[in-house]
Coordinates of C-alpha atoms in Angstrom, one line a residue:
X1 CA -0.9 147.5 -87.9
X2 CA -0.5 151.1 -86.7
X3 CA -2.1 152.5 -89.9
X4 CA -5.1 150.2 -89.4
X5 CA -5.4 151.3 -85.8
X6 CA -5.3 155.0 -86.8
X7 CA -8.1 154.4 -89.4
X8 CA -10.3 152.7 -86.8
X9 CA -9.7 155.6 -84.3
X10 CA -10.6 158.1 -87.0
X11 CA -13.8 156.3 -87.9
X12 CA -14.8 156.2 -84.2
X13 CA -14.1 159.9 -83.8
X14 CA -16.3 160.7 -86.8
X15 CA -19.1 158.6 -85.4
X16 CA -18.9 160.4 -82.0
X17 CA -18.9 163.8 -83.8
X18 CA -22.1 162.9 -85.7
X19 CA -23.9 161.7 -82.5
X20 CA -22.9 164.8 -80.6
X21 CA -24.1 167.1 -83.4
X22 CA -27.5 165.3 -83.5
X23 CA -27.9 165.6 -79.8
X24 CA -27.0 169.3 -79.7
X25 CA -29.5 170.4 -82.5
X26 CA -32.5 172.3 -81.0
X27 CA -36.0 171.1 -81.6
X28 CA -38.2 172.9 -84.2
X29 CA -40.9 175.3 -83.0
X30 CA -44.5 174.3 -83.5
X31 CA -46.1 176.6 -86.0
X32 CA -49.9 177.3 -85.9
X33 CA -52.1 175.5 -88.3
X34 CA -53.2 177.4 -91.4
X35 CA -56.6 178.9 -91.4
X36 CA -59.4 176.5 -92.5
X37 CA -62.5 177.7 -94.3
X38 CA -65.5 175.5 -94.1
X39 CA -68.5 176.8 -96.0
X40 CA -71.4 175.0 -97.3
X41 CA -70.6 176.0 -100.9
X42 CA -67.0 174.8 -100.6
X43 CA -65.6 178.2 -99.4
X44 CA -62.9 178.4 -97.0
X45 CA -63.6 179.1 -93.4
X46 CA -61.0 180.6 -91.2
X47 CA -60.5 179.0 -87.7
X48 CA -60.1 181.7 -85.1
X49 CA -56.8 181.8 -83.2
X50 CA -56.9 179.9 -80.0
X51 CA -59.6 177.5 -81.2
X52 CA -58.7 173.8 -81.4
X53 CA -58.4 172.0 -84.6
X54 CA -61.1 169.7 -85.8
X55 CA -60.9 166.4 -84.0
X56 CA -58.4 167.7 -81.4
X57 CA -59.0 168.5 -77.8
X58 CA -59.6 172.0 -76.9
X59 CA -57.0 173.8 -75.0
X60 CA -53.9 171.6 -76.2
X61 CA -50.6 173.2 -75.2
X62 CA -48.1 174.4 -77.9
X63 CA -44.3 173.9 -77.9
X64 CA -41.7 176.6 -78.0
X65 CA -38.4 176.5 -79.9
X66 CA -36.6 175.1 -76.9
X67 CA -39.1 172.3 -76.6
X68 CA -41.1 173.6 -73.6
X69 CA -44.8 173.2 -73.6
X70 CA -46.7 176.5 -74.1
X71 CA -50.3 176.7 -73.4
X72 CA -52.0 178.7 -76.2
X73 CA -54.6 180.0 -73.9
X74 CA -52.0 181.3 -71.5
X75 CA -51.4 185.0 -71.4
X76 CA -48.4 186.5 -73.3
X77 CA -46.4 187.2 -70.2
X78 CA -46.2 183.4 -69.6
X79 CA -44.8 182.8 -73.1
X80 CA -42.1 185.4 -72.7
X81 CA -40.9 183.8 -69.5
X82 CA -40.5 180.4 -71.1
X83 CA -38.4 181.8 -73.9
X84 CA -36.1 183.6 -71.5
X85 CA -35.5 180.3 -69.5
X86 CA -34.6 178.3 -72.7
X87 CA -32.0 180.9 -73.9
X88 CA -29.1 180.0 -71.4
X89 CA -29.5 176.3 -72.1
X90 CA -29.0 176.8 -75.8
X91 CA -25.9 178.9 -75.1
X92 CA -24.4 176.1 -72.9
X93 CA -25.0 173.4 -75.5
X94 CA -23.3 175.5 -78.2
X95 CA -20.2 176.0 -76.0
X96 CA -20.0 172.3 -75.2
X97 CA -20.2 171.5 -78.9
X98 CA -17.4 173.9 -79.7
X99 CA -15.1 172.4 -77.1
X100 CA -15.7 168.9 -78.4
X101 CA -15.0 170.0 -81.9
X102 CA -11.7 171.4 -80.8
X103 CA -10.8 168.2 -79.0
X104 CA -11.6 166.2 -82.1
X105 CA -9.4 168.4 -84.1
X106 CA -6.5 167.8 -81.8
X107 CA -7.1 164.1 -82.0
X108 CA -7.0 164.2 -85.7
X109 CA -3.8 166.2 -85.6
X110 CA -2.2 163.5 -83.4
X111 CA -3.3 160.7 -85.6
X112 CA -1.9 162.5 -88.6
X113 CA 1.5 162.8 -86.9
X114 CA 1.5 159.2 -85.9
X115 CA 0.6 158.1 -89.5
X116 CA 3.5 160.2 -90.8
X117 CA 5.9 158.6 -88.3
X118 CA 4.8 155.1 -89.3
X119 CA 5.2 155.9 -92.9
X120 CA 8.8 157.2 -92.3
X121 CA 9.7 154.0 -90.3
X122 CA 8.3 151.8 -93.1
X123 CA 10.5 153.7 -95.6
X124 CA 13.5 153.1 -93.3
X125 CA 12.8 149.3 -93.1
X126 CA 12.5 149.1 -96.8
X127 CA 15.8 150.9 -97.2
X128 CA 17.5 148.5 -94.8
X129 CA 16.0 145.5 -96.5
X130 CA 17.3 146.7 -99.9
X131 CA 20.7 147.3 -98.3
X132 CA 20.8 143.7 -96.8
X133 CA 19.8 142.2 -100.1
X134 CA 22.6 144.1 -101.8
X135 CA 25.1 142.9 -99.3
X136 CA 23.9 139.3 -99.7
X137 CA 24.4 139.4 -103.4
X138 CA 27.8 140.9 -102.9
X139 CA 28.7 138.1 -100.4
X140 CA 27.6 135.4 -102.9
X141 CA 29.7 137.0 -105.6
X142 CA 32.7 137.1 -103.2
X143 CA 32.2 133.5 -102.1
X144 CA 32.1 132.4 -105.7
X145 CA 35.3 134.4 -106.4
X146 CA 37.0 132.9 -103.4
X147 CA 36.1 129.4 -104.5
X148 CA 37.5 129.9 -107.9
X149 CA 40.7 131.4 -106.3
X150 CA 41.0 128.4 -104.0
X151 CA 40.7 126.0 -106.9
X152 CA 43.3 127.9 -108.8
X153 CA 45.6 127.9 -105.8
X154 CA 45.2 124.1 -105.4
X155 CA 46.0 123.6 -109.1
X156 CA 49.0 125.8 -108.9
X157 CA 50.2 123.9 -105.7
X158 CA 49.7 120.6 -107.5
X159 CA 51.7 121.9 -110.5
X160 CA 54.6 123.2 -108.3
X161 CA 54.8 120.3 -105.9
X162 CA 54.2 117.6 -108.5
X163 CA 51.6 115.9 -106.2
X164 CA 47.9 115.6 -106.4
X165 CA 45.6 116.7 -103.7
X166 CA 45.0 113.1 -102.6
X167 CA 48.7 112.3 -102.4
X168 CA 49.4 115.4 -100.4
X169 CA 46.5 114.5 -98.1
X170 CA 48.0 111.0 -97.5
X171 CA 51.4 112.5 -96.6
X172 CA 49.8 115.0 -94.2
X173 CA 47.7 112.2 -92.6
X174 CA 50.9 110.1 -92.1
X175 CA 52.7 113.0 -90.5
X176 CA 49.7 113.8 -88.3
X177 CA 49.5 110.1 -87.3
X178 CA 53.1 110.0 -86.2
X179 CA 52.7 113.2 -84.3
X180 CA 49.5 112.0 -82.6
X181 CA 51.1 108.7 -81.7
X182 CA 54.0 110.5 -80.1
X183 CA 51.6 112.8 -78.2
X184 CA 49.5 109.9 -77.1
X185 CA 52.5 108.0 -75.8
X186 CA 53.6 111.1 -73.9
X187 CA 50.1 111.7 -72.5
X188 CA 49.8 108.0 -71.5
X189 CA 53.2 108.2 -69.8
X190 CA 52.2 111.4 -68.0
X191 CA 48.8 109.9 -66.9
X192 CA 50.4 106.7 -65.8
X193 CA 53.0 108.5 -63.8
X194 CA 50.5 110.7 -62.1
X195 CA 48.2 107.8 -61.4
X196 CA 51.1 105.7 -60.1
X197 CA 52.2 108.5 -57.7
X198 CA 48.7 109.1 -56.5
X199 CA 48.0 105.4 -56.0
X200 CA 51.3 104.7 -54.3
X201 CA 50.8 107.6 -51.9
X202 CA 47.3 106.5 -51.1
X203 CA 48.2 102.8 -50.8
X204 CA 51.2 103.5 -48.6
X205 CA 49.1 105.7 -46.4
X206 CA 46.4 103.0 -46.0
X207 CA 48.9 100.1 -45.5
X208 CA 51.1 102.0 -43.2
X209 CA 48.1 102.9 -41.0
X210 CA 46.8 99.4 -41.0
X211 CA 50.2 97.8 -40.3
X212 CA 51.0 100.2 -37.5
X213 CA 47.7 99.2 -35.8
X214 CA 48.5 95.5 -36.2
X215 CA 51.7 94.7 -34.3
X216 CA 51.8 90.9 -34.6
X217 CA 54.9 89.0 -33.7
X218 CA 56.4 86.3 -35.9
X219 CA 58.4 83.3 -35.0
X220 CA 59.8 81.2 -37.9
X221 CA 58.7 77.7 -37.5
X222 CA 60.2 74.6 -39.3
X223 CA 59.1 71.1 -39.9
X224 CA 61.1 69.7 -37.1
X225 CA 60.2 69.6 -33.4
X226 CA 62.6 69.0 -30.5
X227 CA 61.9 67.0 -27.3
X228 CA 64.5 67.7 -24.6
X229 CA 65.8 64.8 -22.5
X230 CA 67.1 64.8 -18.9
X231 CA 69.9 62.5 -19.9
X232 CA 71.2 60.7 -22.9
X233 CA 70.5 57.3 -21.3
X234 CA 66.8 57.8 -22.2
X235 CA 67.7 57.6 -25.9
X236 CA 68.3 53.8 -25.5
X237 CA 65.0 53.3 -23.8
X238 CA 63.2 55.3 -26.5
X239 CA 64.8 53.0 -29.1
X240 CA 64.0 49.9 -27.2
X241 CA 65.1 46.3 -27.6
X242 CA 66.0 45.8 -31.3
X243 CA 64.2 49.2 -32.0
X244 CA 60.7 48.0 -31.2
X245 CA 59.8 51.1 -29.2
X246 CA 60.9 53.6 -31.9
X247 CA 59.2 51.5 -34.6
X248 CA 56.0 51.5 -32.7
X249 CA 56.2 55.3 -32.2
X250 CA 56.8 55.9 -35.9
X251 CA 54.1 53.5 -37.0
X252 CA 51.4 55.1 -34.7
X253 CA 52.3 58.8 -35.3
X254 CA 53.7 58.8 -38.8
X255 CA 56.6 61.0 -37.7
X256 CA 60.3 60.2 -38.0
X257 CA 62.0 60.0 -34.6
X258 CA 65.7 61.1 -35.0
X259 CA 67.9 59.8 -32.2
X260 CA 71.4 60.9 -33.0
X261 CA 74.4 62.4 -31.3
X262 CA 72.6 65.6 -30.5
X263 CA 73.1 66.0 -26.8
X264 CA 69.9 65.9 -24.6
X265 CA 67.4 66.0 -27.4
X266 CA 65.3 63.9 -29.8
X267 CA 64.2 65.4 -33.1
X268 CA 60.8 64.8 -34.6
X269 CA 60.6 65.4 -38.3
X270 CA 57.3 65.5 -40.4
X271 CA 55.4 67.8 -42.6
X272 CA 52.0 67.3 -40.8
X273 CA 52.1 69.7 -37.9
X274 CA 49.2 67.9 -36.1
X275 CA 50.9 64.5 -36.3
X276 CA 54.2 66.0 -35.2
X277 CA 52.5 67.7 -32.2
X278 CA 50.8 64.3 -31.3
X279 CA 54.1 62.6 -31.5
X280 CA 55.7 65.2 -29.3
X281 CA 53.0 64.9 -26.6
X282 CA 53.2 61.1 -26.8
X283 CA 56.9 61.1 -26.2
X284 CA 56.7 63.6 -23.3
X285 CA 54.0 61.5 -21.6
X286 CA 56.2 58.4 -22.0
X287 CA 59.2 60.1 -20.6
X288 CA 57.2 61.5 -17.7
X289 CA 55.8 58.1 -16.8
X290 CA 59.1 56.3 -17.2
X291 CA 57.5 53.2 -18.8
X292 CA 58.3 52.9 -22.5
X293 CA 57.0 49.8 -24.3
X294 CA 54.6 49.2 -27.2
X295 CA 51.5 48.8 -25.1
X296 CA 52.2 51.9 -23.1
X297 CA 53.0 53.7 -26.3
X298 CA 49.5 53.0 -27.7
X299 CA 47.9 54.3 -24.5
X300 CA 50.0 57.5 -24.5
X301 CA 49.2 58.0 -28.2
X302 CA 45.4 57.6 -27.6
X303 CA 45.6 60.2 -24.7
X304 CA 47.6 62.6 -26.9
X305 CA 45.1 62.3 -29.7
X306 CA 42.2 63.2 -27.4
X307 CA 44.1 66.1 -25.9
X308 CA 45.1 67.4 -29.3
X309 CA 41.5 67.4 -30.5
X310 CA 40.4 69.4 -27.5
X311 CA 43.4 71.7 -28.0
X312 CA 42.6 72.2 -31.7
X313 CA 39.0 73.3 -30.8
X314 CA 40.3 75.7 -28.1
X315 CA 42.9 77.2 -30.4
X316 CA 40.2 77.6 -33.2
X317 CA 37.8 79.3 -30.8
X318 CA 40.5 81.6 -29.5
X319 CA 41.4 82.6 -33.1
X320 CA 37.7 83.4 -33.9
X321 CA 37.6 85.5 -30.7
X322 CA 40.8 87.4 -31.6
X323 CA 39.7 88.0 -35.2
X324 CA 36.3 89.3 -33.9
X325 CA 34.3 87.9 -36.8
X326 CA 31.4 86.5 -34.9
X327 CA 30.2 82.9 -34.7
X328 CA 31.6 80.2 -37.1
X329 CA 30.4 76.7 -37.9
X330 CA 32.0 74.2 -35.5
X331 CA 33.7 72.4 -38.4
X332 CA 35.3 75.6 -39.6
X333 CA 36.4 76.4 -36.1
X334 CA 38.1 73.0 -35.9
X335 CA 39.8 73.5 -39.2
X336 CA 41.1 76.8 -38.0
X337 CA 42.6 75.2 -35.0
X338 CA 44.4 72.7 -37.2
X339 CA 46.1 75.6 -39.0
X340 CA 47.9 76.3 -35.8
X341 CA 50.1 73.3 -36.6
X342 CA 50.7 74.3 -40.2
X343 CA 53.4 76.6 -41.5
X344 CA 53.9 78.4 -44.8
X345 CA 57.4 79.5 -45.7
X346 CA 58.2 79.2 -42.0
X347 CA 55.2 81.3 -41.0
X348 CA 52.4 79.9 -38.8
X349 CA 49.3 79.7 -40.9
X350 CA 46.8 80.5 -38.1
X351 CA 48.8 83.5 -36.9
X352 CA 49.0 84.6 -40.5
X353 CA 45.2 84.2 -40.9
X354 CA 44.5 86.2 -37.8
X355 CA 46.8 89.0 -38.9
X356 CA 45.2 89.0 -42.3
X357 CA 41.8 89.3 -40.7
X358 CA 42.9 92.4 -38.8
X359 CA 44.5 93.9 -41.8
X360 CA 41.5 93.2 -44.1
X361 CA 39.1 94.8 -41.6
X362 CA 41.2 97.9 -41.4
X363 CA 41.7 98.2 -45.2
X364 CA 38.0 97.7 -45.8
X365 CA 37.2 100.4 -43.3
X366 CA 39.6 102.8 -45.1
X367 CA 38.1 102.0 -48.5
X368 CA 34.5 102.0 -47.4
X369 CA 34.0 98.2 -48.1
X370 CA 32.2 95.6 -45.9
X371 CA 34.7 95.1 -43.0
X372 CA 32.8 92.1 -41.6
X373 CA 32.9 90.2 -45.0
X374 CA 36.6 91.1 -45.5
X375 CA 37.6 90.0 -42.0
X376 CA 35.8 86.6 -42.3
X377 CA 37.2 85.9 -45.7
X378 CA 40.7 86.9 -44.6
X379 CA 40.5 84.6 -41.5
X380 CA 39.2 81.6 -43.6
X381 CA 41.2 82.2 -46.8
X382 CA 43.9 79.5 -46.0
X383 CA 41.5 77.0 -44.4
X384 CA 41.9 74.7 -47.4
X385 CA 45.4 74.0 -46.2
X386 CA 44.1 72.1 -43.3
X387 CA 42.6 69.5 -45.6
X388 CA 44.8 69.9 -48.7
X389 CA 46.4 66.5 -48.1
X390 CA 42.9 64.9 -48.0
X391 CA 41.1 66.7 -50.9
X392 CA 42.6 67.3 -54.3
X393 CA 42.8 70.8 -55.8
X394 CA 44.2 74.2 -54.9
X395 CA 43.7 75.2 -51.3
X396 CA 41.9 78.4 -52.3
X397 CA 39.2 76.5 -54.2
X398 CA 38.9 73.8 -51.6
X399 CA 38.5 76.3 -48.8
X400 CA 35.8 78.3 -50.7
X401 CA 33.8 75.1 -51.3
X402 CA 34.1 74.1 -47.6
X403 CA 32.9 77.6 -46.6
X404 CA 29.8 77.3 -48.9
X405 CA 28.9 73.9 -47.5
X406 CA 29.2 75.3 -44.0
X407 CA 26.8 78.2 -44.6
X408 CA 29.1 81.0 -45.3
X409 CA 28.0 83.9 -47.6
X410 CA 28.8 83.8 -51.3
X411 CA 30.8 87.0 -50.9
X412 CA 33.1 85.3 -48.3
X413 CA 33.5 82.1 -50.4
X414 CA 34.3 84.1 -53.5
X415 CA 36.9 86.2 -51.8
X416 CA 38.6 83.0 -50.4
X417 CA 38.7 81.4 -53.9
X418 CA 40.1 84.6 -55.5
X419 CA 43.0 85.3 -53.2
X420 CA 45.4 83.5 -55.4
X421 CA 43.6 84.3 -58.7
X422 CA 42.2 80.8 -59.2
X423 CA 39.1 82.8 -60.1
X424 CA 38.8 86.4 -61.2
X425 CA 38.1 88.8 -58.3
X426 CA 34.7 90.3 -58.7
X427 CA 34.3 92.2 -55.5
X428 CA 36.4 94.8 -53.6
X429 CA 36.5 92.4 -50.6
X430 CA 38.2 89.8 -52.8
X431 CA 40.9 92.3 -53.7
X432 CA 41.2 93.3 -50.0
X433 CA 41.9 89.6 -49.1
X434 CA 44.7 89.6 -51.7
X435 CA 46.2 92.8 -50.3
X436 CA 46.0 91.5 -46.7
X437 CA 47.6 88.2 -47.6
X438 CA 50.4 89.8 -49.5
X439 CA 51.0 92.4 -46.8
X440 CA 51.2 89.8 -44.0
X441 CA 53.5 87.5 -46.1
X442 CA 55.8 90.2 -47.2
X443 CA 56.4 91.6 -43.8
X444 CA 60.2 91.4 -43.0
X445 CA 60.9 88.3 -41.0
X446 CA 57.4 86.9 -41.5
X447 CA 58.6 84.1 -43.8
X448 CA 61.8 82.2 -44.3
X449 CA 63.3 81.5 -47.7
X450 CA 66.4 79.6 -48.6
X451 CA 69.3 81.3 -50.2
X452 CA 69.2 79.0 -53.1
X453 CA 65.6 79.8 -53.9
X454 CA 66.4 83.5 -53.5
X455 CA 69.3 83.5 -55.9
X456 CA 67.2 81.4 -58.4
X457 CA 64.4 84.0 -58.4
X458 CA 66.9 86.8 -59.0
X459 CA 68.5 84.9 -61.9
X460 CA 65.1 84.2 -63.5
X461 CA 64.1 87.8 -63.3
X462 CA 67.3 89.0 -65.0
X463 CA 67.1 86.3 -67.7
X464 CA 63.5 87.2 -68.5
X465 CA 64.2 90.9 -69.0
X466 CA 67.4 90.2 -71.0
X467 CA 65.5 88.3 -73.7
X468 CA 64.0 91.6 -75.1
X469 CA 65.6 93.5 -78.0
X470 CA 67.6 96.6 -77.2
X471 CA 68.3 95.6 -73.6
X472 CA 71.9 96.2 -72.6
X473 CA 72.0 95.4 -68.9
X474 CA 69.6 94.1 -66.3
X475 CA 69.9 94.3 -62.5
X476 CA 67.5 92.7 -59.9
X477 CA 67.7 94.7 -56.7
X478 CA 65.8 95.2 -53.4
X479 CA 65.6 91.4 -52.7
X480 CA 64.1 90.8 -56.2
X481 CA 61.3 93.3 -55.8
X482 CA 62.7 95.7 -58.5
X483 CA 64.2 95.2 -61.9
X484 CA 66.2 97.9 -63.5
X485 CA 66.7 97.5 -67.2
X486 CA 69.2 99.7 -69.1
X487 CA 68.5 99.9 -72.8
X488 CA 70.5 101.0 -75.8
X489 CA 69.4 104.6 -76.7
X490 CA 70.1 104.2 -80.4
X491 CA 67.7 101.2 -80.6
X492 CA 65.0 102.1 -78.1
X493 CA 63.3 105.5 -78.0
X494 CA 61.3 107.0 -75.2
X495 CA 58.0 105.6 -76.5
X496 CA 59.4 102.1 -76.9
X497 CA 60.8 102.3 -73.4
X498 CA 57.3 102.7 -72.0
X499 CA 56.0 99.7 -74.0
X500 CA 59.1 97.7 -73.0
X501 CA 58.5 98.2 -69.2
X502 CA 54.9 97.1 -69.7
X503 CA 55.8 94.0 -71.7
X504 CA 58.4 92.9 -69.1
X505 CA 55.9 93.4 -66.2
X506 CA 53.3 91.2 -68.0
X507 CA 55.8 88.4 -68.7
X508 CA 56.9 88.5 -65.0
X509 CA 53.2 88.2 -63.9
X510 CA 52.6 85.2 -66.3
X511 CA 55.8 83.2 -65.8
X512 CA 57.0 83.8 -62.2
X513 CA 55.5 83.2 -58.8
X514 CA 56.4 85.8 -56.1
X515 CA 54.9 87.4 -53.0
X516 CA 53.9 91.1 -53.2
X517 CA 54.8 93.0 -56.4
X518 CA 57.9 93.6 -58.6
X519 CA 58.7 97.0 -59.9
X520 CA 60.1 97.2 -63.5
X521 CA 62.2 100.3 -64.3
X522 CA 63.5 100.9 -67.9
X523 CA 66.4 103.4 -68.1
X524 CA 67.4 105.1 -71.4
X525 CA 70.3 107.4 -71.3
X526 CA 72.1 109.3 -74.1
X527 CA 75.6 110.7 -73.6
X528 CA 77.6 112.8 -76.0
X529 CA 81.3 113.3 -75.3
X530 CA 83.9 115.5 -76.9
X531 CA 87.4 116.8 -76.0
X532 CA 88.7 120.3 -76.2
X533 CA 92.4 120.3 -77.3

């Protein structure tokens, strides 16, 4: 490209030189015409100087060497002045031509130098290209030699080891597989431990904050109510002649009236809290009036039923107001009021539902979920217990269907159905209802549990963990909320211990029913003992 450019510049310069040379050439002088002889016999006639040629105008001016017009009829002094004026102009034109020729010479010299530089660079590029080609050929030769040497090395290794390349590859893959399995188990153990610590710390922080803000009192209730008497003489009046009064009371209320040697009290026994409360109110009205006979018993029972219905509605409205969940359908409010007379493991179901509503709203606020949906679902999650003796099915599913029929949102109904895993939780609010339910039920003193059931659960936990191979001892501690499994170190390695803890936890989830969660800890310990004598 540079050579072509230099050639074009050289051609342009040559053209400029030719043009300048043509412009600088002085015009030729006008010579006088030769003499003309015109004779009748063909002889030549000489035209006198200063006379015009034939056919030309007389007195036409002549041109000087510089191109100026000269009048031939003018005197000689006029011609001399014109020649003196044209001389400086010719000198100036010659000087200008010389300077331009010098400049062109310098340009040609520069172009020559650039051409030489381009040629030298082209030679260097050619040399480098030849060098690279030589190196490429050398590399190809070396690669071929290395390939042959590698093949020879593999053949020698196969001869020395007595194994083919495929067999050695299989052995290496097995060793890598074992090593990777060990590394993966170690990595899984590390990730699970870090995740567990992080989750435990975050969960404890959230639950501690929510539980501190909800300071609900719990009174353990039973299935027995007590009516105090002013004197034991009233017991005979309650029983009536041949037991007609007590039979009428039991027939109307459906509750067992226990009149025994307990001083100053009558016990009312029944699993339906509403009926038991109606029976208690009926008996108190009869004792206050003093007239106890079957007709009066029916009147007192009717009045107690009317009062209990009003009280149920009032209790339900109060619960809705305390939970701060907005308006509810009147039927749902009435069912909530009936939960006031129901207990679960000795815990009042309505008080438990209100506490769950507060806990669910707080947990949802901490996790960024819908606090209103969580609070409504927590308040209504056990509403199926109010009609569980009237409708077949788990109370969670019954409650969810009731909520749908009464216009509750699908998210609320789904969270109610999923709080005991009758359906798979699909929303974070459903999981929050489970958390709130377990937290309220697991609070110390919230629920009562018999000693026999407690010991049975501990025994079942220990027997479930003992069935696995390599287990030496099992201890259920912390009121059955943790299982510590001691394994035989010669039969169970560290990786198997991780898998064993997971297997035991899955079996506990499938086979046992328990509130909250149970921690499974597998302990593997190796000891080496010697004596210095």
